[in-house]
mmCIF file of C-alpha atoms and ligand atoms in Angstrom:
data_model
loop_
_atom_site.group_PDB
_atom_site.id
_atom_site.type_symbol
_atom_site.label_atom_id
_atom_site.label_comp_id
_atom_site.label_asym_id
_atom_site.label_seq_id
_atom_site.Cartn_x
_atom_site.Cartn_y
_atom_site.Cartn_z
ATOM 1 C CA MET A 1 -14.095 -47.143 -3.936
ATOM 2 C CA ALA A 2 -15.875 -43.975 -4.938
ATOM 3 C CA LYS A 3 -14.336 -40.750 -3.555
ATOM 4 C CA GLU A 4 -16.260 -39.117 -0.844
ATOM 5 C CA LYS A 5 -18.016 -35.882 -1.956
ATOM 6 C CA THR A 6 -18.275 -32.845 0.256
ATOM 7 C CA HIS A 7 -20.696 -29.958 -0.257
ATOM 8 C CA SER A 8 -19.442 -26.642 -1.426
ATOM 9 C CA ILE A 9 -21.429 -23.838 0.279
ATOM 10 C CA GLU A 10 -20.653 -21.258 -2.394
ATOM 11 C CA GLN A 11 -21.397 -23.280 -5.424
ATOM 12 C CA GLY A 12 -24.126 -25.591 -3.910
ATOM 13 C CA GLU A 13 -22.666 -28.759 -5.523
ATOM 14 C CA ALA A 14 -20.838 -31.798 -4.251
ATOM 15 C CA GLN A 15 -16.894 -31.754 -4.668
ATOM 16 C CA ASP A 16 -14.057 -34.144 -4.447
ATOM 17 C CA PRO A 17 -12.150 -33.333 -1.162
ATOM 18 C CA ALA A 18 -8.753 -33.446 -2.833
ATOM 19 C CA GLU A 19 -9.874 -31.131 -5.630
ATOM 20 C CA GLU A 20 -11.494 -28.729 -3.011
ATOM 21 C CA LEU A 21 -8.210 -28.746 -0.996
ATOM 22 C CA ALA A 22 -6.230 -28.015 -4.165
ATOM 23 C CA SER A 23 -8.550 -25.177 -5.052
ATOM 24 C CA LEU A 24 -8.379 -23.763 -1.485
ATOM 25 C CA VAL A 25 -4.549 -23.835 -1.441
ATOM 26 C CA GLY A 26 -4.684 -22.005 -4.925
ATOM 27 C CA ALA A 27 -7.077 -19.335 -3.631
ATOM 28 C CA LEU A 28 -4.912 -18.859 -0.396
ATOM 29 C CA ARG A 29 -1.737 -18.614 -2.650
ATOM 30 C CA THR A 30 -3.465 -15.872 -4.754
ATOM 31 C CA HIS A 31 -4.632 -14.045 -1.672
ATOM 32 C CA LEU A 32 -1.207 -14.168 -0.149
ATOM 33 C CA GLY A 33 0.284 -12.880 -3.362
ATOM 34 C CA TRP A 34 -2.244 -9.963 -3.248
ATOM 35 C CA LEU A 35 -1.215 -9.078 0.194
ATOM 36 C CA THR A 36 2.448 -9.369 -0.449
ATOM 37 C CA GLU A 37 2.056 -6.984 -3.359
ATOM 38 C CA ARG A 38 0.426 -4.550 -0.986
ATOM 39 C CA GLY A 39 3.313 -4.846 1.456
ATOM 40 C CA VAL A 40 1.396 -7.054 4.022
ATOM 41 C CA PRO A 41 3.841 -9.819 4.920
ATOM 42 C CA TYR A 42 1.401 -11.865 6.804
ATOM 43 C CA LEU A 43 -2.200 -13.101 6.898
ATOM 44 C CA PRO A 44 -4.165 -10.724 9.040
ATOM 45 C CA ALA A 45 -5.845 -12.490 11.862
ATOM 46 C CA ALA A 46 -8.612 -9.989 12.414
ATOM 47 C CA PRO A 47 -10.278 -7.359 10.239
ATOM 48 C CA SER A 48 -8.236 -4.085 9.939
ATOM 49 C CA PRO A 49 -8.746 -1.548 12.653
ATOM 50 C CA ARG A 50 -11.052 1.182 11.390
ATOM 51 C CA PHE A 51 -10.528 4.825 12.259
ATOM 52 C CA SER A 52 -13.136 7.045 14.028
ATOM 53 C CA GLU A 53 -16.311 7.892 12.008
ATOM 54 C CA PRO A 54 -15.618 11.545 11.693
ATOM 55 C CA VAL A 55 -12.302 10.822 9.980
ATOM 56 C CA ALA A 56 -13.960 8.335 7.826
ATOM 57 C CA GLU A 57 -16.739 10.705 6.997
ATOM 58 C CA SER A 58 -14.425 13.581 6.210
ATOM 59 C CA VAL A 59 -12.280 11.441 4.067
ATOM 60 C CA ALA A 60 -15.236 10.185 2.172
ATOM 61 C CA GLU A 61 -15.789 13.691 0.997
ATOM 62 C CA SER A 62 -12.147 14.427 0.107
ATOM 63 C CA VAL A 63 -10.493 11.155 -0.900
ATOM 64 C CA GLN A 64 -13.541 8.865 -0.932
ATOM 65 C CA ALA A 65 -12.434 6.492 1.778
ATOM 66 C CA PRO A 66 -12.854 2.908 0.658
ATOM 67 C CA ASP A 67 -12.641 -0.333 2.698
ATOM 68 C CA VAL A 68 -8.995 -0.804 3.013
ATOM 69 C CA ALA A 69 -6.225 -3.446 3.536
ATOM 70 C CA PRO A 70 -4.773 -3.655 7.056
ATOM 71 C CA ALA A 71 -3.723 -0.179 8.233
ATOM 72 C CA ASN A 72 -1.523 -1.683 10.988
ATOM 73 C CA ALA A 73 0.917 -3.312 8.717
ATOM 74 C CA PRO A 74 4.065 -1.287 8.929
ATOM 75 C CA THR A 75 6.761 -3.246 7.191
ATOM 76 C CA HIS A 76 10.089 -1.687 6.815
ATOM 77 C CA ALA A 77 11.236 -2.358 3.244
ATOM 78 C CA HIS A 78 14.920 -2.296 3.863
ATOM 79 C CA ALA A 79 16.687 -4.520 6.399
ATOM 80 C CA ARG A 80 19.390 -1.753 6.614
ATOM 81 C CA PRO A 81 17.786 1.716 6.499
ATOM 82 C CA VAL A 82 19.199 4.206 4.050
ATOM 83 C CA ASP A 83 21.584 6.563 5.869
ATOM 84 C CA LEU A 84 20.909 10.060 4.525
ATOM 85 C CA SER A 85 24.036 11.377 6.380
ATOM 86 C CA GLU A 86 26.221 9.589 3.958
ATOM 87 C CA PRO A 87 27.040 11.831 0.854
ATOM 88 C CA ARG A 88 25.341 10.966 -2.319
ATOM 89 C CA GLY A 89 27.535 9.998 -5.341
ATOM 90 C CA GLY A 90 27.818 12.751 -8.002
ATOM 91 C CA VAL A 91 26.746 15.681 -5.852
ATOM 92 C CA SER A 92 27.853 18.946 -7.252
ATOM 93 C CA ASP A 93 30.003 21.652 -5.513
ATOM 94 C CA GLN A 94 26.716 23.638 -4.821
ATOM 95 C CA THR A 95 26.010 21.297 -1.904
ATOM 96 C CA SER A 96 29.192 22.106 0.018
ATOM 97 C CA SER A 97 27.799 25.306 1.533
ATOM 98 C CA ALA A 98 24.652 23.333 2.163
ATOM 99 C CA GLU A 99 26.493 20.531 3.907
ATOM 100 C CA ASP A 100 27.782 23.154 6.342
ATOM 101 C CA LEU A 101 24.140 23.303 7.379
ATOM 102 C CA ALA A 102 24.787 20.111 9.348
ATOM 103 C CA THR A 103 26.885 22.187 11.683
ATOM 104 C CA LEU A 104 24.584 25.072 11.641
ATOM 105 C CA THR A 105 21.633 23.222 12.861
ATOM 106 C CA SER A 106 21.578 20.921 15.735
ATOM 107 C CA PRO A 107 19.023 18.111 15.847
ATOM 108 C CA GLY A 108 15.562 19.066 16.911
ATOM 109 C CA VAL A 109 16.177 22.682 17.272
ATOM 110 C CA GLY A 110 13.014 23.488 15.538
ATOM 111 C CA ALA A 111 12.208 27.172 14.694
ATOM 112 C CA SER A 112 15.613 28.584 15.253
ATOM 113 C CA GLY A 113 17.289 25.895 13.221
ATOM 114 C CA LEU A 114 14.715 26.455 10.441
ATOM 115 C CA ALA A 115 15.372 30.154 10.599
ATOM 116 C CA ARG A 116 19.114 29.618 10.114
ATOM 117 C CA ILE A 117 18.576 27.301 7.120
ATOM 118 C CA ARG A 118 16.248 29.919 5.554
ATOM 119 C CA GLU A 119 18.774 32.557 6.203
ATOM 120 C CA CYS A 120 21.578 30.358 4.536
ATOM 121 C CA LEU A 121 19.419 29.541 1.548
ATOM 122 C CA GLY A 122 18.765 33.323 1.056
ATOM 123 C CA ASP A 123 17.675 34.443 -2.360
ATOM 124 C CA CYS A 124 19.351 31.276 -3.689
ATOM 125 C CA HIS A 125 21.107 31.455 -6.998
ATOM 126 C CA ARG A 126 23.031 28.202 -6.645
ATOM 127 C CA CYS A 127 21.314 26.754 -9.730
ATOM 128 C CA GLY A 128 19.563 27.800 -12.953
ATOM 129 C CA LEU A 129 16.079 27.446 -11.451
ATOM 130 C CA SER A 130 16.638 30.889 -9.922
ATOM 131 C CA GLN A 131 16.433 32.414 -13.351
ATOM 132 C CA ASP A 132 12.757 31.639 -13.885
ATOM 133 C CA ARG A 133 11.255 31.470 -10.392
ATOM 134 C CA VAL A 134 9.745 34.350 -8.584
ATOM 135 C CA GLN A 135 10.887 33.415 -5.125
ATOM 136 C CA VAL A 136 12.267 30.426 -2.996
ATOM 137 C CA VAL A 137 9.472 28.389 -1.411
ATOM 138 C CA PHE A 138 10.978 27.202 1.861
ATOM 139 C CA GLY A 139 8.412 25.254 3.692
ATOM 140 C CA GLN A 140 5.618 25.847 6.180
ATOM 141 C CA GLY A 141 4.156 24.484 9.420
ATOM 142 C CA ALA A 142 4.994 23.377 12.866
ATOM 143 C CA PRO A 143 8.854 23.531 13.437
ATOM 144 C CA ASP A 144 8.516 20.549 15.832
ATOM 145 C CA ALA A 145 6.048 18.647 13.834
ATOM 146 C CA ASP A 146 5.844 14.810 14.266
ATOM 147 C CA LEU A 147 4.570 14.438 10.643
ATOM 148 C CA LEU A 148 6.472 15.959 7.740
ATOM 149 C CA PHE A 149 4.988 16.001 4.240
ATOM 150 C CA VAL A 150 7.622 16.354 1.344
ATOM 151 C CA GLY A 151 6.566 17.155 -2.175
ATOM 152 C CA GLU A 152 8.395 17.666 -5.369
ATOM 153 C CA ALA A 153 8.778 21.392 -6.166
ATOM 154 C CA PRO A 154 6.596 24.500 -6.098
ATOM 155 C CA GLY A 155 4.197 25.125 -9.005
ATOM 156 C CA ARG A 156 3.051 28.444 -10.235
ATOM 157 C CA ASP A 157 0.708 29.188 -7.346
ATOM 158 C CA GLU A 158 3.251 28.348 -4.742
ATOM 159 C CA ASP A 159 5.863 30.350 -6.598
ATOM 160 C CA LEU A 160 3.575 33.416 -6.548
ATOM 161 C CA ALA A 161 2.518 32.774 -2.954
ATOM 162 C CA GLY A 162 5.875 31.721 -1.541
ATOM 163 C CA GLU A 163 4.134 28.741 0.374
ATOM 164 C CA PRO A 164 4.034 25.090 -0.507
ATOM 165 C CA PHE A 165 0.923 23.311 -1.633
ATOM 166 C CA VAL A 166 -1.457 26.206 -2.045
ATOM 167 C CA GLY A 167 -2.774 25.265 -5.558
ATOM 168 C CA ALA A 168 -5.189 22.677 -6.550
ATOM 169 C CA ALA A 169 -2.909 19.874 -5.450
ATOM 170 C CA GLY A 170 -2.413 21.744 -2.236
ATOM 171 C CA LYS A 171 -6.107 22.053 -1.542
ATOM 172 C CA LEU A 172 -6.496 18.380 -1.876
ATOM 173 C CA LEU A 173 -3.519 17.828 0.398
ATOM 174 C CA THR A 174 -5.222 19.994 3.081
ATOM 175 C CA LYS A 175 -8.340 17.768 2.753
ATOM 176 C CA MET A 176 -6.199 14.685 3.145
ATOM 177 C CA LEU A 177 -4.569 16.199 6.275
ATOM 178 C CA LYS A 178 -8.147 17.010 7.514
ATOM 179 C CA ALA A 179 -9.120 13.343 7.048
ATOM 180 C CA MET A 180 -6.133 12.404 9.035
ATOM 181 C CA GLY A 181 -7.346 14.661 11.861
ATOM 182 C CA PHE A 182 -4.669 17.360 11.315
ATOM 183 C CA ASP A 183 -4.594 21.027 10.376
ATOM 184 C CA ARG A 184 -1.877 22.460 8.093
ATOM 185 C CA ASP A 185 -0.164 24.161 10.986
ATOM 186 C CA GLN A 186 0.078 20.871 12.959
ATOM 187 C CA VAL A 187 2.337 19.320 10.495
ATOM 188 C CA TYR A 188 5.228 20.615 8.507
ATOM 189 C CA ILE A 189 4.990 20.787 4.580
ATOM 190 C CA GLY A 190 7.938 21.147 2.300
ATOM 191 C CA ASN A 191 9.485 20.099 -0.954
ATOM 192 C CA VAL A 192 12.774 18.597 -2.171
ATOM 193 C CA ILE A 193 13.231 21.536 -4.563
ATOM 194 C CA LYS A 194 12.648 24.947 -3.308
ATOM 195 C CA CYS A 195 12.284 26.776 -6.564
ATOM 196 C CA ARG A 196 9.739 26.303 -9.350
ATOM 197 C CA PRO A 197 11.126 24.399 -12.283
ATOM 198 C CA PRO A 198 10.140 26.224 -15.690
ATOM 199 C CA ARG A 199 6.791 25.113 -17.000
ATOM 200 C CA ASN A 200 6.691 22.688 -14.083
ATOM 201 C CA ARG A 201 9.147 20.251 -15.769
ATOM 202 C CA ASN A 202 10.630 17.555 -13.870
ATOM 203 C CA PRO A 203 13.552 18.556 -11.595
ATOM 204 C CA LEU A 204 17.020 17.645 -13.005
ATOM 205 C CA PRO A 205 19.295 15.327 -11.018
ATOM 206 C CA GLU A 206 21.753 18.208 -10.341
ATOM 207 C CA GLU A 207 18.872 20.375 -9.052
ATOM 208 C CA LEU A 208 17.714 17.631 -6.683
ATOM 209 C CA ALA A 209 21.213 16.982 -5.574
ATOM 210 C CA GLY A 210 21.859 20.695 -4.965
ATOM 211 C CA CYS A 211 18.611 21.269 -3.046
ATOM 212 C CA GLU A 212 18.521 18.069 -1.107
ATOM 213 C CA PRO A 213 20.931 19.117 1.633
ATOM 214 C CA PHE A 214 18.524 22.037 2.627
ATOM 215 C CA LEU A 215 15.702 19.502 2.911
ATOM 216 C CA LEU A 216 17.983 17.250 5.127
ATOM 217 C CA ALA A 217 18.783 20.193 7.267
ATOM 218 C CA GLN A 218 15.098 20.975 7.722
ATOM 219 C CA ILE A 219 14.525 17.236 8.682
ATOM 220 C CA ARG A 220 17.425 17.592 11.128
ATOM 221 C CA ALA A 221 15.945 20.712 12.675
ATOM 222 C CA ILE A 222 12.288 19.408 12.767
ATOM 223 C CA GLN A 223 13.115 15.877 13.795
ATOM 224 C CA PRO A 224 9.839 14.518 12.602
ATOM 225 C CA LYS A 225 8.708 10.961 13.641
ATOM 226 C CA ILE A 226 7.518 10.046 10.233
ATOM 227 C CA ILE A 227 7.870 11.687 6.737
ATOM 228 C CA VAL A 228 5.164 11.149 4.046
ATOM 229 C CA THR A 229 6.685 11.739 0.579
ATOM 230 C CA LEU A 230 4.320 12.849 -2.076
ATOM 231 C CA GLY A 231 5.048 11.498 -5.512
ATOM 232 C CA ARG A 232 8.010 9.727 -7.207
ATOM 233 C CA PHE A 233 10.815 12.457 -6.798
ATOM 234 C CA ALA A 234 10.521 12.908 -3.019
ATOM 235 C CA ALA A 235 10.456 9.128 -2.408
ATOM 236 C CA GLN A 236 13.235 8.376 -4.759
ATOM 237 C CA ALA A 237 15.374 11.264 -3.322
ATOM 238 C CA LEU A 238 14.875 10.296 0.362
ATOM 239 C CA LEU A 239 15.078 6.533 -0.200
ATOM 240 C CA ARG A 240 18.058 6.947 -2.640
ATOM 241 C CA SER A 241 16.204 4.710 -5.073
ATOM 242 C CA ASP A 242 15.216 4.629 -8.678
ATOM 243 C CA GLU A 243 12.212 2.332 -8.021
ATOM 244 C CA SER A 244 8.780 3.459 -9.243
ATOM 245 C CA ILE A 245 6.485 5.138 -6.702
ATOM 246 C CA GLY A 246 4.064 2.288 -7.283
ATOM 247 C CA ARG A 247 6.610 -0.196 -5.953
ATOM 248 C CA LEU A 248 7.860 2.140 -3.147
ATOM 249 C CA ARG A 249 4.500 3.055 -1.721
ATOM 250 C CA GLY A 250 2.271 0.592 0.289
ATOM 251 C CA ARG A 251 4.610 0.050 3.014
ATOM 252 C CA LEU A 252 6.831 1.931 5.520
ATOM 253 C CA HIS A 253 10.632 2.394 5.019
ATOM 254 C CA SER A 254 13.252 3.652 7.361
ATOM 255 C CA VAL A 255 15.916 6.233 6.785
ATOM 256 C CA VAL A 256 18.595 7.210 9.094
ATOM 257 C CA LEU A 257 19.721 10.818 9.643
ATOM 258 C CA ASP A 258 22.590 11.613 12.058
ATOM 259 C CA GLY A 259 22.117 8.144 13.511
ATOM 260 C CA ARG A 260 18.442 8.768 14.211
ATOM 261 C CA GLU A 261 15.849 6.616 12.450
ATOM 262 C CA VAL A 262 12.967 8.212 10.754
ATOM 263 C CA VAL A 263 10.005 6.231 9.316
ATOM 264 C CA LEU A 264 9.192 7.097 5.744
ATOM 265 C CA ALA A 265 5.785 6.501 3.967
ATOM 266 C CA PRO A 266 5.808 7.060 0.278
ATOM 267 C CA THR A 267 2.457 7.774 -1.367
ATOM 268 C CA TYR A 268 1.242 9.208 -4.742
ATOM 269 C CA HIS A 269 1.335 12.975 -5.261
ATOM 270 C CA PRO A 270 -1.987 14.804 -4.774
ATOM 271 C CA ALA A 271 -1.584 16.216 -8.317
ATOM 272 C CA TYR A 272 -1.667 12.727 -9.597
ATOM 273 C CA LEU A 273 -4.808 12.073 -7.528
ATOM 274 C CA LEU A 274 -6.467 14.950 -9.236
ATOM 275 C CA ARG A 275 -6.027 13.219 -12.675
ATOM 276 C CA ASN A 276 -6.426 9.580 -11.380
ATOM 277 C CA ALA A 277 -9.438 9.185 -9.073
ATOM 278 C CA GLN A 278 -8.525 5.410 -8.776
ATOM 279 C CA ALA A 279 -5.330 6.210 -6.911
ATOM 280 C CA LYS A 280 -7.508 7.664 -3.992
ATOM 281 C CA ARG A 281 -7.853 4.190 -2.463
ATOM 282 C CA PRO A 282 -4.128 3.399 -2.201
ATOM 283 C CA VAL A 283 -3.357 6.921 -0.968
ATOM 284 C CA TRP A 284 -6.019 6.440 1.768
ATOM 285 C CA GLU A 285 -4.407 3.065 2.630
ATOM 286 C CA ASP A 286 -1.078 4.767 2.887
ATOM 287 C CA LEU A 287 -2.372 7.532 5.021
ATOM 288 C CA GLN A 288 -4.098 5.054 7.310
ATOM 289 C CA ARG A 289 -0.926 3.242 7.719
ATOM 290 C CA VAL A 290 0.762 6.532 8.755
ATOM 291 C CA MET A 291 -2.052 7.230 11.318
ATOM 292 C CA ALA A 292 -1.755 3.675 12.776
ATOM 293 C CA TRP A 293 1.857 3.989 13.061
ATOM 294 C CA LEU A 294 1.501 7.374 14.864
ATOM 295 C CA LYS A 295 -1.123 5.947 17.168
ATOM 296 C CA GLU A 296 1.331 3.172 18.152
ATOM 297 C CA HIS A 297 4.182 5.623 18.668
ATOM 298 C CA PRO A 298 2.707 8.586 20.647
HETATM 299 N N1 LIG B 1 3.533 20.203 -5.972
HETATM 300 C C1 LIG B 1 4.559 20.028 -5.085
HETATM 301 O O1 LIG B 1 5.322 18.914 -5.256
HETATM 302 N N2 LIG B 1 4.929 20.955 -4.290
HETATM 303 C C2 LIG B 1 4.119 22.147 -4.108
HETATM 304 O O2 LIG B 1 4.468 22.872 -3.176
HETATM 305 C C3 LIG B 1 3.031 22.283 -4.928
HETATM 306 C C4 LIG B 1 2.720 21.287 -5.827
#
């Protein structure tokens, strides 16, 4: 008996139902693969929630807001969150004084804790970066911010100004914040490394290890709800991972500090965006995921 033919709306021609089913299953598999790569572990039942028009408009100017994948898809990558209180392997002696910061700052003490950490950091000469830098760039913003941005290290503009993210990448970060509905003074902005590496070279592992305790102390004092890491180094440092930023971004992670869980959202560095316009779309997806999470956790 001849097989029954059905009508394919897209192609306008009759198709064998078995073939059609096989092709639908194939398309569904491809789509699920696409979603999984982007950190969405399920098939969204409804279109992704969109953010308010002013936000969408402002981001269109700054990061060219595209149509995005579901923003409400927080997926925690690790079943067991990374515990940042556990000492790292291979940490140098320099950190011992910084580890004392844990006793200097109590969780959530905000401004007074940050002031103590700044005092302890002083005119830091704990590593070779002090030879070429102009000054320590500590961090800036609300001492009790819900949202903390962590970059890599100061560049030339930041080294001269003594403030993080004030150069070209910083201006883009400010626009990204605006698109999210924040001013710079409503969030906290810092770096893993507090001194400019010469000629903006990548930080060395010992420099990262030496400076990280100060960042952890800042996180302890601020107690943000969510941390957005900008670029590879910050994500790898706080997730204790050597995965690429391309693999780490696109989903929410958890870290634990002093028994308190903090959500972490890695995304590309704004300096990378300045060179790669096509990265604006995934960054905006990441930022929307953060906004959705904050909305759900007021
Ligand atoms: N890049 C960073 O990672 N941090 C800054 O403060 C400036 C540029």
